[in-house]
Coordinates of C-alpha atoms in Angstrom, one line a residue:
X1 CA 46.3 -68.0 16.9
X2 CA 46.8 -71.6 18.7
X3 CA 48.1 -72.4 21.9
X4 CA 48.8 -75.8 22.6
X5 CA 49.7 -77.1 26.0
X6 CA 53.3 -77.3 25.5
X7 CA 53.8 -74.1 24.2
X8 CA 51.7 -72.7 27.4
X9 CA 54.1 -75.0 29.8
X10 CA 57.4 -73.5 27.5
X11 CA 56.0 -69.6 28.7
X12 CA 55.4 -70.9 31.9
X13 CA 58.8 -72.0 32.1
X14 CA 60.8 -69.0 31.0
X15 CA 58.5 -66.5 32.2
X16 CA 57.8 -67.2 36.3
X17 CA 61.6 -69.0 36.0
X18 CA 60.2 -72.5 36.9
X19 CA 63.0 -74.9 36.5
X20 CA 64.3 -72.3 33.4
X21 CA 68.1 -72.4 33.2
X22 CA 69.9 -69.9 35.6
X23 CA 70.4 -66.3 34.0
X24 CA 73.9 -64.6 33.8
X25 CA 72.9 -62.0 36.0
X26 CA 70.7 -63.2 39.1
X27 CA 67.7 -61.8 39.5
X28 CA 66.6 -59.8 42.4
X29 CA 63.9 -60.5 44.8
X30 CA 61.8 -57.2 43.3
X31 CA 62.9 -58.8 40.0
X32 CA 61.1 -62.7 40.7
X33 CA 58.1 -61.1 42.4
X34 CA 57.2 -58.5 39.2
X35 CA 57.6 -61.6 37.5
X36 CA 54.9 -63.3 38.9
X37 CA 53.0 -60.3 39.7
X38 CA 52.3 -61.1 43.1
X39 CA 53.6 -63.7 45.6
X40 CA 50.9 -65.5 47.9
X41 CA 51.4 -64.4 51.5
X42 CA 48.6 -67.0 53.5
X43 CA 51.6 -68.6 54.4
X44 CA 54.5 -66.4 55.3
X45 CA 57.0 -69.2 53.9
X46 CA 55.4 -69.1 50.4
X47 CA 57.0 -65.8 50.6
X48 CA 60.6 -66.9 50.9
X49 CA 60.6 -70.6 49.4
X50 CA 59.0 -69.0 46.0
X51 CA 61.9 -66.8 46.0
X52 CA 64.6 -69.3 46.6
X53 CA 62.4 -71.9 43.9
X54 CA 63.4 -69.1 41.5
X55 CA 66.9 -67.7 42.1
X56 CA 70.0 -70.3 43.2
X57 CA 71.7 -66.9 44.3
X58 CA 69.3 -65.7 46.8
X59 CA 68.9 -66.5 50.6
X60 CA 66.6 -66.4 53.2
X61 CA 67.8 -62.9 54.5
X62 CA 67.7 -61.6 51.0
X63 CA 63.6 -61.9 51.4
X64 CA 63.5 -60.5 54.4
X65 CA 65.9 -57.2 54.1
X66 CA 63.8 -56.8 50.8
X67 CA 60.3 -56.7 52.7
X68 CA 61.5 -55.3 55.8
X69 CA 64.7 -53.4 55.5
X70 CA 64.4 -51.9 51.4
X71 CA 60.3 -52.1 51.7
X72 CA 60.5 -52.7 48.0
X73 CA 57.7 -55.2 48.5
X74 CA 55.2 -55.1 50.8
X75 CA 51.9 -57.7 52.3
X76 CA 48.4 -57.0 51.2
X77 CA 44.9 -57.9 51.5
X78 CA 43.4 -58.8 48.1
X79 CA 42.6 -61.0 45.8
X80 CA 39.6 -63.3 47.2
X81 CA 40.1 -61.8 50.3
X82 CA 44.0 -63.7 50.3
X83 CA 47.6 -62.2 51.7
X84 CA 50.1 -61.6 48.9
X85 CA 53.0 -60.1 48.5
X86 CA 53.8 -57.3 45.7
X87 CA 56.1 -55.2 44.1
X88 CA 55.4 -51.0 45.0
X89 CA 54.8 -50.2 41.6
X90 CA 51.7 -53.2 41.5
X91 CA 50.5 -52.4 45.1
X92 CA 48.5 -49.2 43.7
X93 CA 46.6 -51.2 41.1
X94 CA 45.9 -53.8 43.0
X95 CA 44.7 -52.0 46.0
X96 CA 42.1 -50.2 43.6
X97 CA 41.4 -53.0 41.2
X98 CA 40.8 -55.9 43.9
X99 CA 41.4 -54.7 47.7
X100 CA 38.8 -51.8 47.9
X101 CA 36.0 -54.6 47.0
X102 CA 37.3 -57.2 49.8
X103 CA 37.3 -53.8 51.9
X104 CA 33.7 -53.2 51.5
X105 CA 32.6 -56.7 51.6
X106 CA 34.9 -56.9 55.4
X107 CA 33.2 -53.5 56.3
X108 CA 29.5 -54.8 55.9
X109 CA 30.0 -58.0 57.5
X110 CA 31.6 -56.8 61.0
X111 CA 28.9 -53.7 61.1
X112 CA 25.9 -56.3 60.3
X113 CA 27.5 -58.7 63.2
X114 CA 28.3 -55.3 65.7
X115 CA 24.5 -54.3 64.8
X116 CA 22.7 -58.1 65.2
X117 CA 24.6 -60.2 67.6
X118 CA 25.1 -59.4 71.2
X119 CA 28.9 -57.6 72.4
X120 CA 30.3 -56.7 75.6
X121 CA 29.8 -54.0 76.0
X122 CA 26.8 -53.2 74.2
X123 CA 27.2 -50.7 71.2
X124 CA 24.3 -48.0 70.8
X125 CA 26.2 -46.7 67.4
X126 CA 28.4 -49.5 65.8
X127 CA 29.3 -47.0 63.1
X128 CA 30.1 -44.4 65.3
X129 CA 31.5 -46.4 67.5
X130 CA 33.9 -48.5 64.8
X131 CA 35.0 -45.2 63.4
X132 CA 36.3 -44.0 66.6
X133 CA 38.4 -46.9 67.4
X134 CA 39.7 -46.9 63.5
X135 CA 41.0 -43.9 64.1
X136 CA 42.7 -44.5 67.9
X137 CA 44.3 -47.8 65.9
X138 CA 46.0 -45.1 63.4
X139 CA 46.6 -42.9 65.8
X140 CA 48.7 -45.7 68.0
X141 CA 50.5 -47.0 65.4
X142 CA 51.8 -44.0 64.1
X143 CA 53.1 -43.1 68.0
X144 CA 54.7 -46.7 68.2
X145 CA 55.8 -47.4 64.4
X146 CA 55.0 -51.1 64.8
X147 CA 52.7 -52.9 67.4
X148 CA 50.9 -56.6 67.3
X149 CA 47.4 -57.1 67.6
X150 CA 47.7 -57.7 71.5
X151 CA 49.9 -54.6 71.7
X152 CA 47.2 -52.4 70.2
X153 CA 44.6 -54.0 72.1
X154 CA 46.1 -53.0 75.0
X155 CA 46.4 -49.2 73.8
X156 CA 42.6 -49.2 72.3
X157 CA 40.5 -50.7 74.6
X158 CA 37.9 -50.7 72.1
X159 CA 39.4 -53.7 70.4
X160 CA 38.8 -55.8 73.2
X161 CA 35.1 -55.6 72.5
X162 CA 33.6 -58.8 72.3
X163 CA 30.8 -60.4 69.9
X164 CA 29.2 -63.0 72.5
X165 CA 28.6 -66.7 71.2
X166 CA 24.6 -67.2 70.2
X167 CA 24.2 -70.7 70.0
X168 CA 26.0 -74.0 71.3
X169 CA 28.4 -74.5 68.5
X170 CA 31.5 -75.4 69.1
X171 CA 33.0 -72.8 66.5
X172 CA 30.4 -70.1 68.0
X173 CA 32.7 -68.4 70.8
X174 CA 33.7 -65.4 72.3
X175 CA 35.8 -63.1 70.1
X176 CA 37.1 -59.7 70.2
X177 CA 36.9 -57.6 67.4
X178 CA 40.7 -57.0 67.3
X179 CA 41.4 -59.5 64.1
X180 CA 38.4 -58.0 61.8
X181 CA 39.5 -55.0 62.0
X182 CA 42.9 -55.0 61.9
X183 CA 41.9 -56.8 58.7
X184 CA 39.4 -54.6 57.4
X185 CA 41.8 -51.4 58.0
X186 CA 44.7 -53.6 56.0
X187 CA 42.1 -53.9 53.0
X188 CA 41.4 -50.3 53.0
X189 CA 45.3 -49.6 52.9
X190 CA 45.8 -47.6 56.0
X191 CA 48.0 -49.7 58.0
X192 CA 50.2 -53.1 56.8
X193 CA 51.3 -56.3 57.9
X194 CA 55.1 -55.9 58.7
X195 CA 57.8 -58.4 60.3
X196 CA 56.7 -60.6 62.5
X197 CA 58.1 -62.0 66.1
X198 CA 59.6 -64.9 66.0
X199 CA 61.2 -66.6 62.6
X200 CA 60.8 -66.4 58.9
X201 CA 58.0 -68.9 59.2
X202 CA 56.4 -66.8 61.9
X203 CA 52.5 -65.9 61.3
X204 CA 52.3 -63.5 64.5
X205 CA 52.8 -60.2 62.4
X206 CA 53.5 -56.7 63.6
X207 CA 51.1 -54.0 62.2
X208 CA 52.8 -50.1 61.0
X209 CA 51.0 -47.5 59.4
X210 CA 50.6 -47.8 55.7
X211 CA 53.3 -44.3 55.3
X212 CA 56.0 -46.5 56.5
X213 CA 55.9 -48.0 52.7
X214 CA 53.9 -44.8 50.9
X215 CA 54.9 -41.7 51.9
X216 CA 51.5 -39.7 52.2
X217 CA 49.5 -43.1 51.8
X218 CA 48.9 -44.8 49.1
X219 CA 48.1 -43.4 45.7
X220 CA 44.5 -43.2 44.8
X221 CA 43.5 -44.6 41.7
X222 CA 39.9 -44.9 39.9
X223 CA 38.2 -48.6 40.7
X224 CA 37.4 -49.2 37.0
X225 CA 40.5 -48.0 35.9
X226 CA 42.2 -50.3 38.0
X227 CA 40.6 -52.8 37.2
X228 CA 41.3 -52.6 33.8
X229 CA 45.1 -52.0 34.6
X230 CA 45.5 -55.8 36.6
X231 CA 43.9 -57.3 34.1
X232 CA 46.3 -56.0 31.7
X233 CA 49.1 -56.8 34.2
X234 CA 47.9 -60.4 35.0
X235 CA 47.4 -61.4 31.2
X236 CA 51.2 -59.8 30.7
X237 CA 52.0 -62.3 33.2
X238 CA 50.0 -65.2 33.3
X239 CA 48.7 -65.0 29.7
X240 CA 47.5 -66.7 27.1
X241 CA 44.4 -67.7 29.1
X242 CA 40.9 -68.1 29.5
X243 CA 38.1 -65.4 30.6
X244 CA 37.6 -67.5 33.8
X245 CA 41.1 -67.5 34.7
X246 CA 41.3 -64.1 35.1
X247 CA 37.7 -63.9 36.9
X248 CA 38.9 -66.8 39.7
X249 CA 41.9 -64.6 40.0
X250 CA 40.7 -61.4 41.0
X251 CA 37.9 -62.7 42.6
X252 CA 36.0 -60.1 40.7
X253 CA 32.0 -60.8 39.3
X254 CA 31.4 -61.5 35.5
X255 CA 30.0 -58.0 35.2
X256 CA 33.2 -56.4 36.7
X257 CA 35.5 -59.2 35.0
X258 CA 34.1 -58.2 31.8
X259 CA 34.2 -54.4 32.0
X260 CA 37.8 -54.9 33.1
X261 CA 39.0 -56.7 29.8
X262 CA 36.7 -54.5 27.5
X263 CA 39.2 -51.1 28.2
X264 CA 42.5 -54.1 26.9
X265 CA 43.2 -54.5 23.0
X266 CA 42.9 -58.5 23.0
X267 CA 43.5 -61.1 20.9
X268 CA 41.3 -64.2 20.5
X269 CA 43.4 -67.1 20.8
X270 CA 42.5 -71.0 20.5
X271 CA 43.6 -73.6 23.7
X272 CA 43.5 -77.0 24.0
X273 CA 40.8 -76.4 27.1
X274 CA 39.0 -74.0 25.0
X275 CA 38.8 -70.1 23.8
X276 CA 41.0 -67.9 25.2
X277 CA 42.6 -64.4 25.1
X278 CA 46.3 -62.9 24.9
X279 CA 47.4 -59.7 24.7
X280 CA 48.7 -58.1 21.3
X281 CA 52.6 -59.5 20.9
X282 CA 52.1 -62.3 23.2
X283 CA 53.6 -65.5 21.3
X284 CA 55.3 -69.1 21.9
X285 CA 58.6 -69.2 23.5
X286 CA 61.5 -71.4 22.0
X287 CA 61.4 -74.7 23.7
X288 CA 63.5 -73.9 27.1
X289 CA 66.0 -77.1 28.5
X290 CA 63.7 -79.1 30.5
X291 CA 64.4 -78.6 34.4
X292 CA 63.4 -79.0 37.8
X293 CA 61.9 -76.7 40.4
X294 CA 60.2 -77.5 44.4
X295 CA 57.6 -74.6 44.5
X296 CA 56.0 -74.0 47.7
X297 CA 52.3 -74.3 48.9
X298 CA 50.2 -71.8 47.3
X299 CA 52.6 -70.7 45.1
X300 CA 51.5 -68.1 42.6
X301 CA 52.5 -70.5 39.5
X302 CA 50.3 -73.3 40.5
X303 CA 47.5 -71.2 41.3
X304 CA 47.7 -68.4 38.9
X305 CA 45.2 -70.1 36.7
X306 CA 41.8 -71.2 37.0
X307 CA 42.2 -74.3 34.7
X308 CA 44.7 -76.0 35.3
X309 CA 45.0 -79.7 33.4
X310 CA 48.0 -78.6 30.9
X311 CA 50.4 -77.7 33.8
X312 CA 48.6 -80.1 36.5
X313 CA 47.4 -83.7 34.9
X314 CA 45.6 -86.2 36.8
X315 CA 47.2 -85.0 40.1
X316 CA 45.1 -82.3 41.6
X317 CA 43.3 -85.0 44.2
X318 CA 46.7 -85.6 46.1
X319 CA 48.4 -82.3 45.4
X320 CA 45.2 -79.7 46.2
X321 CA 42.9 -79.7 50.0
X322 CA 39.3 -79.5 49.9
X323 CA 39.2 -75.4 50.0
X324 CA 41.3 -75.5 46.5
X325 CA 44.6 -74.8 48.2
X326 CA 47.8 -76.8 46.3
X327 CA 50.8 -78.0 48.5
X328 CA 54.3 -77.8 47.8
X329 CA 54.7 -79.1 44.2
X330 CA 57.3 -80.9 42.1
X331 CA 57.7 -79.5 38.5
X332 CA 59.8 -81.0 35.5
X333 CA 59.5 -79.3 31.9
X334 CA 57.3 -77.2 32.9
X335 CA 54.6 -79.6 34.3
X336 CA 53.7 -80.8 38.3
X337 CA 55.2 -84.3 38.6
X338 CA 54.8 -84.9 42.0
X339 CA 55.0 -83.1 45.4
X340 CA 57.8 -82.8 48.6
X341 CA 57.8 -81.8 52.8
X342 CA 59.9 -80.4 55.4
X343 CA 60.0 -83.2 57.8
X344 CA 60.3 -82.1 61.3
X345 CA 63.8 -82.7 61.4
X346 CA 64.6 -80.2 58.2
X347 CA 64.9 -82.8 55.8
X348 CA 63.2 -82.3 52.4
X349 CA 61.5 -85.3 51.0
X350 CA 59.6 -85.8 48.0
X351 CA 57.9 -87.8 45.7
X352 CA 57.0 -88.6 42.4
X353 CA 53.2 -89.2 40.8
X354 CA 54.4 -90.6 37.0
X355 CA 57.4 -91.7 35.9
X356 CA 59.7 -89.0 34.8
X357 CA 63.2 -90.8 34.1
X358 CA 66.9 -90.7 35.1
X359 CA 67.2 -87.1 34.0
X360 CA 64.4 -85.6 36.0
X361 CA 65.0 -87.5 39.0
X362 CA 68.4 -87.1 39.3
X363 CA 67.6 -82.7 38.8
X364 CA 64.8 -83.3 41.3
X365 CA 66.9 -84.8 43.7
X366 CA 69.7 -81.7 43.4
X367 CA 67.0 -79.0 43.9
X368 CA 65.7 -80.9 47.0
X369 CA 69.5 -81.1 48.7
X370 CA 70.1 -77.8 48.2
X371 CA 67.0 -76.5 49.2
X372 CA 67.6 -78.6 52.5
X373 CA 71.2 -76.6 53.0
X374 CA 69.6 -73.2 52.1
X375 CA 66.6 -73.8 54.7
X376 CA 69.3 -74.7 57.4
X377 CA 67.1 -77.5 59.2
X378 CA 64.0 -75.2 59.6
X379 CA 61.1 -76.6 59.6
X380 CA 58.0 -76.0 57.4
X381 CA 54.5 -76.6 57.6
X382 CA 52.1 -75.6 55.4
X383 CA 48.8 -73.8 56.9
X384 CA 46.6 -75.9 54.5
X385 CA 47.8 -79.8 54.5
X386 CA 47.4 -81.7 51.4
X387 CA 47.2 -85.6 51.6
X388 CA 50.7 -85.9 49.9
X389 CA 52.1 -83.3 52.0
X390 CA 50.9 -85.3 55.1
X391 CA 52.4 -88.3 54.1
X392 CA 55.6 -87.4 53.3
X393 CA 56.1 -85.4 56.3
X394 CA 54.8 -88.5 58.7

């Protein structure tokens, strides 16, 4: 079976709802993020502003009473070590198939820094000494229900401990262990990120214990098995595709990428960047109405795949920073024609990279105006500035 680019861009379109005609029942937040499999979470306004980019109906506090009030959806460590957001039924799966290795790799590194590099105070027993405080973490959370970082610190001393600098460099300072492994207990799923204080666009989360979302904890699931089961999921959602799509994805090795995708009845499918793979009954949409859609930095769309020309063009060098990370993006038909900003006063600008004509401008324009209303004059910046985003916003 072929795939050409505009058949990919027509899926695209209808299935993660970018710029597809409104349906007659909105969908729910649960609804756009099972969609997409899993929302990117880095920024906690990719969260809200891939939601609105997908539903006319939804609001700002629709988001948040969704994570925080229903706890339908819930922020994890996983993929290439990233936040995202996902629906309860995906959080198993992905814990298994893609947290559990980040949670190892997190483990390793703080235990071969507590072992070689000099702390105050000095720790005979890291491992002794790292379970121990693990466990006074839980144990604080579950007496308080929600804590931050500096909250916990103060009611486990041992997360003060501090790795001492070892050379001159200016990044090489004194830190406390408190972020690592706060971080490294996320990834192994016992306690999660929850709201944070402040606003929407607030990064200073709050920490619970993972039961507030699982009752019991979350399941347990085989690695291998799981693995198997997101790459299922992720071709159902972001397939037809290439073997290194799904690779950069997970962040997984060749030799796991390819056990994965043995245990999944695929088809071999032929596009335009080269061979690729679908699942049984995946085929070409019918053409949707071209439309418009703003999607946020580091939405899941933009960077679900790996290669990227037959959504992307010639426009990754203004659009993407150094690291690989893609600011906010304008999309017509199903392609990225350009890119917008929150200026500091809450106006939403934007600007085109090609011509697009009347049609697309006059859409893009809409979308941008009512996004300004739904945001209320809030103001967004995105953790990982891209040249376009820079200049628009100056």
């Amino acid at each position: 079976m072929r795939f050409t680019d505009e058949q990919r861009r027509h899926r695209l379109v209808v299935h993660h709802r970018v710029g597809a005609p409104p349906p007659a029942t909105p969908p729910s937040v649960e609804e756009i993020v099972d969609g997409v499999l899993a929302l990117h979470a880095t920024d906690p306004a990719t969260v809200y502003l891939s939601v609105l980019a997908r539903s006319e109906a939804l609001k700002l506090d629709d988001v948040r009473e969704t994570m925080y009030g229903r706890r339908s959806i819930v922020r994890i460590l996983a993929m290439r070590r990233t936040l995202f957001v996902a629906g309860l039924d995906d959080v198993p799966i992905i814990h298994s198939g893609a947290s559990l290795g980040v949670a190892r790799r997190l483990r390793t590194r703080l235990l071969k820094e507590l072992r070689t590099v000099p702390t105050d105070p000095p720790l005979p027993d890291p491992e002794a000494w790292l379970a121990e405080v693990e466990a006074e973490v839980e144990a604080a959370l579950r007496a308080a229900g929600t804590a931050t970082g500096a909250q916990l610190s103060t009611a486990v001393p041992g997360l003060r401990t501090a790795i001492l600098p070892t050379t001159d460099k200016a990044w090489d300072v004194r830190r406390t262990v408190t972020s690592p492994t706060l971080a490294l207990l996320s990834a192994e799923g016992r306690i999660v990120r929850t709201e944070p204080r402040g606003s929407w666009t607030s990064r200073h989360h709050s920490w619970a214990p993972i039961e507030a979302w699982f009752e019991g904890g979350l399941p347990e699931l085989d690695e291998k098995t799981a693995r198997t089961l997101l790459a299922r999921r992720w071709l159902e959602v972001f397939g037809p595709a290439t073997v290194d799509d799904v690779q950069w994805w997970t962040g997984w090795n060749k030799t796991d990428t390819r056990a994965a995708l043995a245990g999944i009845d695929l088809v071999d499918v032929d596009l335009e960047t080269g061979p690729g793979i679908a699942l049984p009954g995946t085929e070409p949409v019918d053409p949707p109405e071209p439309g418009a859609a703003l999607l946020p930095a580091l939405d899941p769309t933009p960077m679900g795949w790996k290669h990227r020309s037959w959504y992307l063009g010639a426009h990754r060098e203004r659009l993407f920073d150094r690291m690989g990370n893609i600011g906010p993006t304008v999309w017509w038909d199903g392609r990225v024609v350009g890119g917008w900003a929150v200026r500091p006063d809450g106006e939403v600008v934007h600007r085109f990279l090609e011509d697009v004509g009347a049609d697309a401008r006059a859409a893009v324009e809409e979308r941008a105006s009512q996004l300004q209303g739904r945001l209320g004059g809030a103001t967004v910046v995105a953790s990982f500035p891209t040249p376009l985003e820079r200049e628009l916003r100056a």
